[in-house]
Coordinates of C-alpha atoms in Angstrom, one line a residue:
Chain A
M587 CA 298.1 -193.1 55.5
E588 CA 298.9 -195.0 58.9
N589 CA 300.4 -192.5 61.0
K590 CA 297.4 -189.9 59.9
V591 CA 295.6 -188.6 63.2
V592 CA 291.9 -188.9 63.0
I593 CA 290.8 -186.6 64.4
N594 CA 287.1 -187.1 65.7
E595 CA 284.4 -185.7 68.5
N596 CA 286.9 -187.5 71.1
S597 CA 289.9 -185.9 70.6
F598 CA 288.4 -182.9 72.1
R599 CA 286.7 -184.3 74.7
R600 CA 289.3 -186.9 76.8
M601 CA 290.6 -183.7 78.8
E602 CA 287.7 -183.4 80.2
K603 CA 286.2 -186.1 80.2
K604 CA 288.6 -186.5 83.9
E605 CA 287.1 -185.9 86.5
K606 CA 289.1 -183.6 88.9
D607 CA 287.6 -182.3 92.5
L608 CA 288.3 -178.7 92.8
G609 CA 286.8 -179.4 96.1
V610 CA 283.5 -177.4 94.9
V611 CA 280.3 -179.2 93.8
Y612 CA 278.5 -177.4 91.0
R613 CA 276.5 -180.0 90.2
R614 CA 274.1 -180.3 93.1
S615 CA 271.3 -182.4 91.9
I616 CA 267.9 -182.1 94.0
W617 CA 268.0 -185.8 95.1
K618 CA 271.4 -185.5 96.4
D619 CA 270.3 -183.0 98.7
I620 CA 267.4 -184.6 100.0
K621 CA 269.7 -187.2 100.8
K622 CA 272.5 -185.3 103.0
E623 CA 269.7 -183.6 104.7
I624 CA 267.8 -187.1 105.4
K625 CA 270.8 -188.5 106.4
A626 CA 271.8 -185.6 109.1
N627 CA 268.2 -185.8 110.9
K628 CA 267.4 -188.9 112.8
M629 CA 263.6 -188.5 113.4
A630 CA 263.8 -188.6 108.7
I631 CA 265.5 -191.2 108.7
A632 CA 262.9 -193.1 111.5
A633 CA 260.2 -191.3 109.2
C634 CA 261.3 -193.1 106.0
V635 CA 261.9 -196.4 107.5
F636 CA 258.7 -196.5 108.9
L637 CA 257.2 -195.8 105.5
A638 CA 259.1 -197.7 104.0
V639 CA 257.9 -200.7 106.1
I640 CA 254.4 -199.9 106.5
I641 CA 254.7 -199.4 102.1
V642 CA 255.6 -202.8 102.2
A643 CA 254.1 -204.4 104.6
C644 CA 250.8 -202.9 102.8
L645 CA 252.0 -204.3 98.9
L646 CA 251.5 -208.0 100.9
A647 CA 248.8 -208.2 102.7
P648 CA 247.5 -210.8 100.2
L649 CA 249.8 -212.7 101.9
S650 CA 248.4 -213.0 105.1
P651 CA 246.5 -216.2 105.4
Y652 CA 243.2 -214.6 106.5
D653 CA 240.5 -212.7 104.2
P654 CA 239.2 -209.0 105.2
N655 CA 236.3 -209.5 105.1
A656 CA 235.2 -213.8 106.0
L657 CA 233.3 -213.3 109.0
S658 CA 233.6 -216.1 111.4
L659 CA 231.3 -215.4 114.4
A660 CA 233.6 -218.5 116.4
D661 CA 236.6 -215.8 116.6
K662 CA 234.3 -212.5 117.5
F663 CA 236.5 -210.0 120.0
A664 CA 239.7 -212.5 120.2
E665 CA 242.0 -211.2 121.9
P666 CA 245.5 -210.5 120.1
S667 CA 247.5 -213.8 120.2
L668 CA 249.6 -215.1 117.4
K669 CA 247.0 -216.6 115.8
H670 CA 245.7 -213.0 115.7
P671 CA 248.4 -210.4 116.3
F672 CA 245.6 -207.4 116.5
G673 CA 243.4 -209.6 117.5
C674 CA 239.7 -209.8 115.9
D675 CA 236.4 -207.0 114.8
E676 CA 233.2 -208.2 116.0
F677 CA 232.1 -210.6 112.7
G678 CA 235.5 -212.2 114.2
R679 CA 238.0 -210.6 111.0
D680 CA 241.0 -211.1 111.6
Y681 CA 242.3 -207.2 112.5
F682 CA 245.8 -207.4 111.6
T683 CA 244.5 -208.6 108.2
R684 CA 241.7 -205.8 108.2
A685 CA 244.5 -203.1 109.0
L686 CA 247.1 -203.8 105.7
Y687 CA 244.0 -203.9 103.4
G688 CA 242.8 -200.4 105.0
G689 CA 246.2 -199.4 104.8
R690 CA 246.5 -200.2 101.2
V691 CA 243.3 -198.2 100.7
S692 CA 244.6 -195.1 102.8
L693 CA 247.8 -195.1 101.2
L694 CA 246.7 -195.3 97.9
V695 CA 244.0 -192.3 98.4
G696 CA 246.0 -190.2 99.9
F697 CA 249.0 -191.5 97.3
S698 CA 247.1 -190.4 93.9
A699 CA 245.0 -187.3 95.5
M700 CA 248.5 -186.1 96.0
L701 CA 249.6 -187.4 92.4
V702 CA 245.9 -185.5 90.9
T703 CA 246.3 -181.9 93.1
V704 CA 249.8 -181.1 92.2
F705 CA 249.3 -182.1 88.5
I706 CA 247.0 -179.9 87.9
G707 CA 247.7 -177.3 90.7
T708 CA 251.2 -177.2 88.9
T709 CA 249.6 -176.9 85.3
I710 CA 247.5 -174.0 86.7
G711 CA 250.2 -172.3 88.6
I712 CA 252.1 -172.7 85.6
F713 CA 250.3 -171.6 82.8
S714 CA 249.1 -168.9 84.8
G715 CA 252.8 -167.2 86.0
Y716 CA 253.5 -167.7 82.4
I717 CA 251.5 -166.3 80.5
G718 CA 250.4 -163.6 82.8
G719 CA 248.6 -160.6 82.4
K720 CA 244.8 -161.3 82.4
L721 CA 244.3 -164.6 82.0
D722 CA 246.9 -165.2 85.4
M723 CA 244.6 -162.7 87.0
L724 CA 241.4 -164.4 85.9
L725 CA 242.9 -167.7 87.5
M726 CA 244.2 -166.1 90.4
R727 CA 240.8 -164.6 91.6
F728 CA 239.3 -168.5 91.0
T729 CA 242.5 -170.1 93.0
D730 CA 241.4 -167.2 96.0
I731 CA 237.9 -168.3 96.0
F732 CA 239.3 -172.3 95.9
L733 CA 241.0 -171.6 99.3
A734 CA 238.2 -169.6 100.6
L735 CA 235.5 -171.8 100.5
P736 CA 235.3 -174.1 103.8
S737 CA 236.5 -177.1 102.0
M738 CA 235.6 -179.6 104.6
L739 CA 232.1 -178.8 105.1
L740 CA 231.9 -178.9 100.9
M741 CA 233.7 -182.3 101.2
V742 CA 231.0 -183.7 103.7
V743 CA 228.3 -182.7 101.2
L744 CA 230.1 -183.6 98.0
N745 CA 230.3 -187.1 99.2
S746 CA 227.3 -187.2 101.3
F747 CA 225.4 -187.3 97.7
L748 CA 228.3 -188.7 95.5
K749 CA 228.3 -193.0 95.3
P750 CA 231.4 -193.3 97.7
S751 CA 234.6 -195.2 95.6
I752 CA 238.6 -194.3 96.0
T753 CA 237.7 -192.5 93.0
T754 CA 235.2 -189.6 94.0
L755 CA 237.3 -189.9 97.1
V756 CA 240.4 -188.7 95.2
A757 CA 238.1 -186.7 92.9
V758 CA 237.5 -184.9 95.8
L759 CA 240.3 -184.2 97.7
S760 CA 242.3 -183.0 95.1
L761 CA 239.6 -180.3 94.2
F762 CA 239.6 -178.3 96.8
S763 CA 243.9 -179.0 97.3
W764 CA 245.1 -178.3 93.9
A765 CA 244.6 -174.3 94.9
S766 CA 247.2 -174.1 97.3
V767 CA 250.2 -175.8 94.6
A768 CA 248.6 -173.9 92.2
R769 CA 250.3 -170.6 94.3
I770 CA 253.3 -171.2 95.2
T771 CA 254.1 -172.5 91.7
R772 CA 252.4 -169.3 89.9
A773 CA 254.7 -167.0 92.5
E774 CA 258.5 -169.2 91.5
T775 CA 256.7 -169.2 87.8
M776 CA 256.7 -165.6 87.9
S777 CA 260.6 -165.0 89.3
L778 CA 261.7 -167.5 86.7
K779 CA 260.5 -166.3 84.3
E780 CA 262.6 -162.8 84.3
R781 CA 265.8 -165.1 84.9
D782 CA 268.0 -164.2 82.3
Y783 CA 268.5 -168.1 80.4
V784 CA 264.8 -167.7 79.9
I785 CA 265.2 -164.9 78.2
A786 CA 267.9 -166.1 76.6
S787 CA 266.5 -168.9 75.5
R788 CA 263.4 -167.6 74.6
N789 CA 265.7 -165.0 72.3
L790 CA 266.8 -168.9 71.0
G791 CA 263.5 -169.2 69.6
A792 CA 262.0 -171.9 72.3
G793 CA 258.7 -171.9 72.4
S794 CA 256.2 -171.7 75.6
V795 CA 255.9 -174.9 76.6
Q796 CA 259.3 -176.0 75.4
I797 CA 260.9 -173.2 78.4
A798 CA 258.0 -174.2 80.8
V799 CA 258.7 -177.8 80.9
K800 CA 262.4 -178.0 80.5
H801 CA 263.5 -174.3 82.0
I802 CA 261.1 -173.6 84.7
L803 CA 259.6 -177.1 85.6
P804 CA 262.9 -178.4 86.9
N805 CA 263.3 -175.4 89.3
I806 CA 260.0 -175.6 90.4
L807 CA 260.3 -179.4 91.5
G808 CA 261.9 -178.2 95.3
P809 CA 258.3 -176.8 96.7
V810 CA 256.7 -178.9 94.5
I811 CA 258.5 -182.0 96.2
V812 CA 257.8 -180.4 99.2
A813 CA 254.2 -179.3 99.1
A814 CA 253.1 -183.1 98.2
S815 CA 254.6 -184.9 101.0
L816 CA 252.6 -182.6 102.6
G817 CA 249.8 -183.4 100.3
V818 CA 250.1 -186.8 101.0
A819 CA 249.8 -186.0 104.9
S820 CA 246.5 -184.2 104.7
A821 CA 245.6 -186.3 102.3
I822 CA 245.5 -189.0 104.7
L823 CA 244.0 -187.2 107.2
T824 CA 241.3 -185.6 105.5
E825 CA 240.9 -189.4 104.2
S826 CA 240.6 -191.1 107.5
S827 CA 238.1 -187.9 108.4
L828 CA 235.7 -188.7 105.4
S829 CA 235.6 -192.4 106.0
F830 CA 235.0 -191.5 110.2
L831 CA 231.7 -190.0 109.0
G832 CA 230.8 -192.9 106.9
L833 CA 231.5 -191.1 103.9
G834 CA 234.8 -193.1 102.9
I835 CA 235.0 -196.1 101.1
S836 CA 231.8 -198.7 100.9
V837 CA 231.8 -201.5 103.6
P838 CA 232.6 -204.3 103.7
N839 CA 236.1 -203.3 102.3
A840 CA 237.8 -200.8 104.6
S841 CA 240.5 -197.6 105.4
W842 CA 242.0 -196.8 109.0
G843 CA 239.6 -194.0 109.0
S844 CA 236.4 -196.5 108.4
M845 CA 237.8 -199.4 111.1
L846 CA 237.5 -196.0 113.5
Q847 CA 234.3 -195.6 112.6
G848 CA 233.6 -199.3 113.5
A849 CA 235.4 -199.3 116.3
Q850 CA 233.6 -196.2 117.9
A851 CA 230.8 -198.3 118.6
F852 CA 232.4 -199.8 120.8
I853 CA 234.8 -198.0 122.1
L854 CA 233.4 -198.1 126.0
D855 CA 234.3 -202.0 126.1
R856 CA 236.6 -202.5 123.1
P857 CA 239.1 -199.3 123.4
I858 CA 241.8 -201.4 121.9
L859 CA 239.9 -201.9 117.9
A860 CA 240.4 -197.9 117.8
V861 CA 244.3 -198.1 119.0
Y862 CA 245.5 -200.6 116.1
P863 CA 244.5 -197.8 112.9
G864 CA 244.6 -194.7 114.8
V865 CA 248.3 -195.1 115.3
L866 CA 248.8 -196.3 111.8
I867 CA 247.1 -193.3 110.8
L868 CA 249.2 -191.1 113.1
L869 CA 252.3 -192.7 112.8
T870 CA 252.3 -192.5 108.6
V871 CA 251.0 -188.9 108.7
L872 CA 254.0 -188.0 111.4
S873 CA 256.4 -189.6 109.1
F874 CA 255.6 -187.7 105.7
N875 CA 254.9 -184.0 108.0
V876 CA 258.1 -184.6 109.3
L877 CA 259.9 -185.9 106.0
G878 CA 258.1 -182.7 104.5
D879 CA 260.0 -180.3 106.7
V880 CA 262.7 -182.1 106.4
L881 CA 262.5 -181.5 102.3
R882 CA 262.2 -177.9 102.7
S883 CA 265.0 -177.3 104.3
A884 CA 266.9 -179.4 102.0
L885 CA 265.2 -177.5 99.3
E886 CA 263.9 -174.5 100.6
P887 CA 267.5 -173.3 102.6
K888 CA 266.5 -169.3 101.9
I889 CA 263.2 -170.2 104.2
V890 CA 264.7 -171.4 106.8
K891 CA 267.1 -170.2 109.0
Chain B
M102 CA 242.3 -148.0 103.5
I103 CA 238.4 -147.4 103.2
K104 CA 239.3 -148.3 99.9
I105 CA 240.8 -151.5 101.1
I106 CA 237.8 -152.3 103.4
L107 CA 234.7 -151.9 100.5
K108 CA 237.4 -153.8 98.0
K109 CA 237.6 -156.5 100.8
V110 CA 234.1 -156.3 101.5
A111 CA 233.0 -156.5 97.6
Q112 CA 235.6 -159.5 97.8
V113 CA 233.7 -161.6 100.7
M114 CA 230.5 -160.7 99.3
V115 CA 231.5 -162.9 95.8
V116 CA 233.0 -165.3 98.0
M117 CA 229.9 -166.1 99.5
L118 CA 228.0 -165.8 96.2
L119 CA 230.3 -168.1 94.6
I120 CA 229.9 -171.0 97.6
S121 CA 226.3 -170.4 98.0
I122 CA 226.9 -171.5 93.7
F123 CA 228.8 -174.0 94.2
S124 CA 227.0 -175.7 97.1
F125 CA 224.0 -175.8 95.0
A126 CA 224.7 -177.2 92.4
I127 CA 226.4 -180.0 94.6
I128 CA 222.9 -181.0 96.1
E129 CA 221.2 -180.7 92.9
L130 CA 223.9 -183.2 90.9
A131 CA 223.2 -185.4 93.5
P132 CA 221.1 -188.7 92.8
G133 CA 217.5 -188.4 94.6
D134 CA 216.3 -185.6 96.7
I135 CA 213.3 -185.3 99.4
S136 CA 210.7 -186.0 97.0
A137 CA 211.7 -189.8 98.2
M138 CA 210.1 -189.1 101.9
Y139 CA 207.4 -188.3 100.6
I140 CA 206.8 -190.0 97.5
T141 CA 205.4 -193.2 97.3
A142 CA 205.2 -196.1 94.9
D143 CA 201.1 -196.1 94.7
M144 CA 200.8 -192.5 94.2
S145 CA 199.0 -191.9 91.1
A146 CA 201.7 -189.4 88.7
E147 CA 199.6 -186.2 89.4
E148 CA 199.8 -186.9 93.1
Q149 CA 203.3 -187.5 92.9
A150 CA 203.3 -184.4 90.3
M151 CA 201.8 -182.4 93.3
V152 CA 204.2 -183.6 95.6
M153 CA 206.9 -182.7 93.5
E154 CA 205.0 -179.3 92.5
K155 CA 204.5 -178.3 96.7
L156 CA 208.4 -179.0 97.2
G157 CA 208.8 -177.0 94.3
L158 CA 210.8 -179.5 92.2
N159 CA 209.6 -179.4 89.1
K160 CA 211.5 -176.3 88.4
S161 CA 214.4 -176.2 86.9
P162 CA 217.8 -175.8 89.1
V163 CA 218.7 -172.2 87.6
E164 CA 215.5 -170.6 88.1
R165 CA 215.5 -172.4 91.7
Y166 CA 218.7 -171.1 92.9
W167 CA 217.3 -167.9 91.4
E168 CA 214.8 -168.0 93.9
W169 CA 216.9 -169.8 96.5
L170 CA 218.6 -166.2 96.2
K171 CA 216.3 -163.5 96.4
E172 CA 214.3 -165.4 99.1
A173 CA 217.5 -165.7 100.8
L174 CA 219.1 -161.6 100.4
H175 CA 215.1 -161.0 101.8
G176 CA 216.7 -163.3 105.1
N177 CA 214.0 -165.8 104.4
W178 CA 216.0 -168.9 103.7
G179 CA 213.1 -170.8 103.1
Y180 CA 211.5 -174.4 105.2
S181 CA 213.5 -177.0 106.3
L182 CA 212.2 -180.2 104.4
S183 CA 211.8 -182.6 106.8
Y184 CA 211.3 -180.4 110.3
K185 CA 208.7 -178.0 108.4
L186 CA 210.4 -175.4 110.6
P187 CA 211.8 -171.8 109.0
A188 CA 215.8 -173.7 108.3
M189 CA 217.6 -170.9 109.6
G190 CA 215.5 -170.1 112.8
M191 CA 216.3 -174.3 113.5
L192 CA 220.0 -173.3 113.0
T193 CA 220.5 -170.4 114.9
K194 CA 218.9 -171.7 117.8
R195 CA 221.6 -174.1 118.1
L196 CA 224.3 -171.6 117.1
P197 CA 224.9 -170.5 120.9
S198 CA 225.9 -173.7 122.1
T199 CA 228.6 -174.6 118.7
I200 CA 229.7 -171.0 119.7
L201 CA 230.1 -171.6 123.1
L202 CA 232.7 -175.2 122.0
M203 CA 234.5 -172.9 119.2
G204 CA 235.0 -169.2 121.6
T205 CA 236.4 -171.5 123.9
S206 CA 239.0 -173.6 122.2
L207 CA 240.7 -170.9 120.4
L208 CA 241.3 -169.1 123.6
V209 CA 242.2 -172.1 125.2
S210 CA 244.6 -172.9 121.7
L211 CA 245.7 -169.4 122.2
C212 CA 246.6 -169.1 125.8
L213 CA 248.6 -172.3 125.1
S214 CA 250.2 -171.9 122.1
I215 CA 251.6 -169.1 122.6
P216 CA 253.4 -169.2 125.2
L217 CA 254.8 -173.0 124.4
G218 CA 255.6 -171.1 121.2
L219 CA 257.6 -168.1 122.3
I220 CA 259.4 -170.8 125.0
A221 CA 259.8 -173.1 122.2
G222 CA 262.0 -170.3 120.3
Y223 CA 263.9 -168.9 123.1
K224 CA 265.2 -172.1 124.0
K225 CA 265.8 -173.4 120.6
N226 CA 267.5 -176.9 120.7
T227 CA 267.3 -177.6 123.6
W228 CA 265.4 -180.3 125.4
I229 CA 262.5 -178.0 126.0
D230 CA 261.9 -177.4 122.3
N231 CA 262.3 -180.7 121.5
A232 CA 259.6 -181.5 123.5
I233 CA 257.4 -179.0 122.4
S234 CA 257.6 -179.2 118.6
G235 CA 257.4 -182.8 118.8
F236 CA 254.4 -182.1 120.5
A237 CA 253.1 -180.1 117.7
Y238 CA 254.1 -182.3 115.2
F239 CA 251.6 -184.6 116.9
G240 CA 248.8 -182.9 117.3
M241 CA 249.1 -181.4 113.2
S242 CA 249.7 -185.9 112.2
I243 CA 246.7 -186.8 114.8
P244 CA 243.2 -186.8 113.1
S245 CA 241.5 -184.5 116.0
F246 CA 238.5 -187.4 116.4
Y247 CA 240.8 -189.9 116.8
F248 CA 242.1 -187.9 120.0
G249 CA 238.8 -187.4 120.7
M250 CA 238.2 -190.9 120.9
L251 CA 241.4 -192.0 122.8
M252 CA 240.5 -189.4 125.4
I253 CA 236.7 -190.8 125.6
I254 CA 238.6 -194.7 126.4
L255 CA 241.1 -192.3 128.6
F256 CA 238.5 -190.5 130.9
T257 CA 235.1 -192.2 130.0
A258 CA 236.1 -195.9 130.0
I259 CA 239.1 -196.2 132.0
L260 CA 239.0 -193.8 135.0
H261 CA 235.3 -192.7 134.5
W262 CA 236.1 -188.8 134.6
L263 CA 234.0 -187.4 132.9
P264 CA 230.9 -187.9 130.6
S265 CA 231.5 -188.5 127.3
S266 CA 228.8 -187.1 124.8
G267 CA 226.0 -184.5 125.5
M268 CA 225.7 -181.2 126.8
H269 CA 223.7 -181.6 129.9
S270 CA 223.6 -184.7 132.2
F271 CA 219.9 -186.1 132.3
G272 CA 218.3 -183.5 134.2
V273 CA 220.6 -181.5 135.4
N274 CA 221.3 -177.6 134.2
T275 CA 224.1 -175.9 136.2
P276 CA 227.9 -173.9 134.5
L277 CA 229.5 -176.5 135.9
D278 CA 228.1 -179.5 134.6
T279 CA 227.8 -178.5 131.1
A280 CA 231.7 -177.0 132.3
K281 CA 232.5 -181.0 133.1
H282 CA 230.9 -181.7 129.3
M283 CA 232.9 -179.3 128.1
I284 CA 236.8 -180.3 128.6
M285 CA 237.0 -183.5 125.9
P286 CA 235.8 -181.5 122.5
V287 CA 237.1 -178.5 124.0
M288 CA 240.8 -179.8 124.0
T289 CA 240.8 -182.0 121.3
M290 CA 239.4 -178.7 119.1
A291 CA 242.5 -176.7 120.8
L292 CA 244.6 -179.7 119.8
S293 CA 244.9 -179.7 116.2
S294 CA 244.7 -176.4 116.3
M295 CA 247.8 -175.4 118.3
A296 CA 249.8 -177.3 116.9
S297 CA 250.2 -174.2 113.4
K298 CA 250.3 -172.0 115.7
V299 CA 253.1 -173.5 118.4
R300 CA 255.3 -173.7 114.7
Y301 CA 254.5 -170.3 113.4
V302 CA 255.4 -168.0 117.1
R303 CA 258.4 -170.8 117.5
A304 CA 259.9 -169.9 113.9
N305 CA 258.7 -166.2 114.8
T306 CA 260.7 -166.1 117.9
I307 CA 264.0 -167.6 116.4
G308 CA 263.4 -164.8 113.9
Q309 CA 263.0 -161.5 116.4
L310 CA 265.3 -162.9 118.7
S311 CA 268.3 -162.4 116.1
E312 CA 266.8 -158.6 115.6
E313 CA 268.9 -155.4 117.2
Y314 CA 266.1 -154.5 120.0
V315 CA 266.7 -157.6 121.1
L316 CA 270.6 -157.2 121.8
A317 CA 270.1 -153.5 122.7
A318 CA 268.0 -155.5 125.4
K319 CA 270.2 -158.2 126.2
A320 CA 272.6 -155.2 126.6
K321 CA 271.1 -153.1 129.2
G322 CA 270.2 -156.8 131.3
T323 CA 267.2 -156.9 130.8
S324 CA 266.5 -160.8 131.3
G325 CA 265.8 -163.4 129.5
M326 CA 261.7 -163.4 129.9
T327 CA 261.4 -160.3 130.3
I328 CA 263.3 -159.6 126.7
L329 CA 260.8 -162.4 125.9
F330 CA 257.7 -162.0 127.3
R331 CA 257.3 -157.3 127.1
H332 CA 259.6 -157.3 123.5
V333 CA 259.1 -160.5 121.7
L334 CA 255.8 -161.5 122.9
K335 CA 254.6 -157.8 120.9
N336 CA 255.8 -158.2 117.9
T337 CA 255.2 -162.6 117.2
L338 CA 251.7 -161.2 117.8
L339 CA 251.1 -159.6 114.4
P340 CA 250.8 -163.5 112.7
I341 CA 248.9 -164.7 115.5
I342 CA 246.4 -162.5 114.2
T343 CA 245.6 -164.0 110.3
I344 CA 246.2 -167.4 111.6
V345 CA 243.3 -167.2 113.7
G346 CA 241.2 -165.9 110.8
M347 CA 243.0 -168.7 108.9
N348 CA 242.2 -171.1 111.8
M349 CA 237.9 -170.1 111.9
A350 CA 238.0 -172.8 109.3
S351 CA 239.9 -175.1 111.1
L352 CA 237.1 -174.6 113.6
V353 CA 233.9 -174.2 111.6
C354 CA 234.8 -177.7 110.3
G355 CA 236.2 -179.1 113.1
S356 CA 233.2 -179.0 115.0
F357 CA 231.6 -180.3 112.3
I358 CA 233.2 -184.0 113.0
I359 CA 233.7 -182.9 117.0
E360 CA 229.7 -182.0 117.9
S361 CA 228.8 -185.4 115.6
L362 CA 231.7 -187.8 117.7
F363 CA 230.8 -185.7 121.6
G364 CA 226.9 -185.3 120.4
W365 CA 227.7 -181.7 121.4
P366 CA 224.1 -180.7 120.1
G367 CA 225.4 -177.7 118.3
I368 CA 225.0 -176.7 114.2
G369 CA 227.7 -179.5 113.1
S370 CA 225.6 -182.2 114.3
F371 CA 222.3 -180.6 113.6
A372 CA 223.9 -180.7 109.9
M373 CA 225.1 -183.6 109.5
E374 CA 221.9 -185.1 110.4
A375 CA 220.3 -182.7 107.8
I376 CA 222.7 -184.5 105.3
G377 CA 221.3 -187.6 105.6
K378 CA 217.7 -186.4 105.2
Q379 CA 218.9 -184.8 102.0
D380 CA 216.8 -181.7 103.5
Y381 CA 218.8 -179.3 101.5
T382 CA 217.7 -175.6 102.4
I383 CA 218.9 -176.5 105.9
I384 CA 222.5 -177.5 104.3
M385 CA 221.6 -174.7 101.8
A386 CA 221.6 -172.5 104.8
Y387 CA 224.2 -174.2 107.2
I388 CA 226.6 -174.0 104.5
M389 CA 225.9 -170.8 104.5
L390 CA 225.9 -169.8 107.7
S391 CA 229.7 -171.4 108.2
G392 CA 230.8 -169.8 105.7
F393 CA 229.7 -166.8 106.3
I394 CA 231.4 -167.9 110.2
L395 CA 234.8 -168.6 107.8
V396 CA 235.0 -165.7 105.4
M397 CA 234.7 -162.6 107.9
G398 CA 237.2 -164.4 110.2
N399 CA 239.4 -163.7 107.4
F400 CA 238.2 -160.8 106.7
V401 CA 238.0 -159.2 110.3
A402 CA 241.5 -160.7 110.6
D403 CA 243.4 -158.8 107.2
I404 CA 241.7 -155.2 108.8
L405 CA 243.0 -156.2 111.9
Y406 CA 246.0 -157.2 110.5
S407 CA 246.3 -154.0 108.4
F408 CA 245.1 -151.7 111.8
A409 CA 247.5 -153.1 114.0
D410 CA 250.8 -153.3 111.4
P411 CA 251.6 -149.4 110.7
R412 CA 253.3 -151.0 108.3
I413 CA 251.2 -152.8 106.0
K414 CA 249.0 -150.0 105.6
R415 CA 252.2 -147.7 104.9
G416 CA 252.9 -150.3 102.2
I417 CA 249.7 -150.1 101.0
D418 CA 249.9 -146.6 100.6
V419 CA 252.8 -146.9 99.0
A420 CA 252.0 -148.7 96.5
N421 CA 248.8 -147.0 95.8
G422 CA 250.6 -143.9 95.5
K423 CA 250.8 -141.7 98.4

């Protein structure tokens, strides 16, 4: 009894458990590709570092000793100093604190709009591409129309009638940007659904939802991540334009765009007030754009030569 | 070919119809309307009803849309509710100054971005390319109104070279004066549309330079610049047509923000004012007008493209079984 060898699952797998270095990596995960590409590109590292710093700073904004909306007329237009690193605005509010809180709004709107956009776009894209036929045609005509609409124009009209808040901003921004994501994911889905492994899994009895989630979604992740990065950039840009037109979140709260709107009135006397929020928008959007391009060359090597 | 054009025309019409339904719905859904300007609290219910009827607000939205559409198809765009003047007339009066701005900035951005893109592609990965690509990144990432503000700070506040708003100086009406007023808005508008063009031309140039005809030209001893501006340029111009069409969107929408920033008396700043007053005939007329410019831009680009590149026409003919 004691010498009897019990054969269990482990006995078969033991050989495979030892990893052999074959010199060829068969399991290339998306994240490994991204990491490699970012490490190789100095601009990308700088973009990542800047974004990390700005996100952490905005998250830590409540640590600032000042209230972003508290008026203090004694400090009106205070020059930048140790006490007020960016100086003060026309109401004596600490500009640095306001910039951090404004960044919270801008980043929140940017990220949420991107998430909603990607979610709606990917769902419609996969659905349309996978089911095909008449439904696909109908959905794609619908998408075409959304792509052809003068979006900025309608956004301005829509926003001027809605009560401005973060939710409406996100809703309006995503309403006009899901279409391009849907286009990309649909095209990818169309080519993926004819692949052998998808056909095999369908023949094995997998349901449509299962195939879409397990086989198609992971394989279109690349273009979706690229679109997401560029989407954050454009959402922040558009939000700043809307806020600049006075259609962003309501006063006294601020976003970077509405700070610029406030600074516009003093542009000839206190140009420095316009510089800070604008540079923050510029650098943040720039970082997301750089990141988007790097991600593209990491994830879609076919397209980039 | 005619078939394709007809199909495109049908598409344009459907898009325009949808734009109108969409914008009408938005205005309809909005809380508050123009009647707030006329109705005061001390009016009797009858008086209020009369005002509503006079403004046409007592009918259902669908009825009103239908009426608006019927009139619009006859070329009657309604009267501005706040100015009591024909809405389209007020817009077309301001259209030339917007078109002047849009056209000039389109021209400037084309004249600058094509050579820059070609050179960046030709000198790929050198410091010249890095500088030009960095510039394109900058143009892509800066909010256009912010660039405009920076220009105002530099040229008006610090250097006192250029006027910061309007189209003419008071009492002066010379082309030179208008040109001076135009420099900043035009540069602002051109910058944002240049970025995408430079990147496209660069990518295209890189692609074209690896083609065999370039190798053949090189083998014959043609100089780099000749290859670039004689041969490669022609082939990179094709996609530019589509991009210019796509650019119409950023020009039309950009005019909105930039006209407001520089106080340019065009249709954009006028519409901005109308939005503040909830003057829906003007808003509708403006959306339809600029939507039309936009959609036509894409339409013309599509048609031009298939004329300019015979391969596409052939491709479509093959697909149609000819």
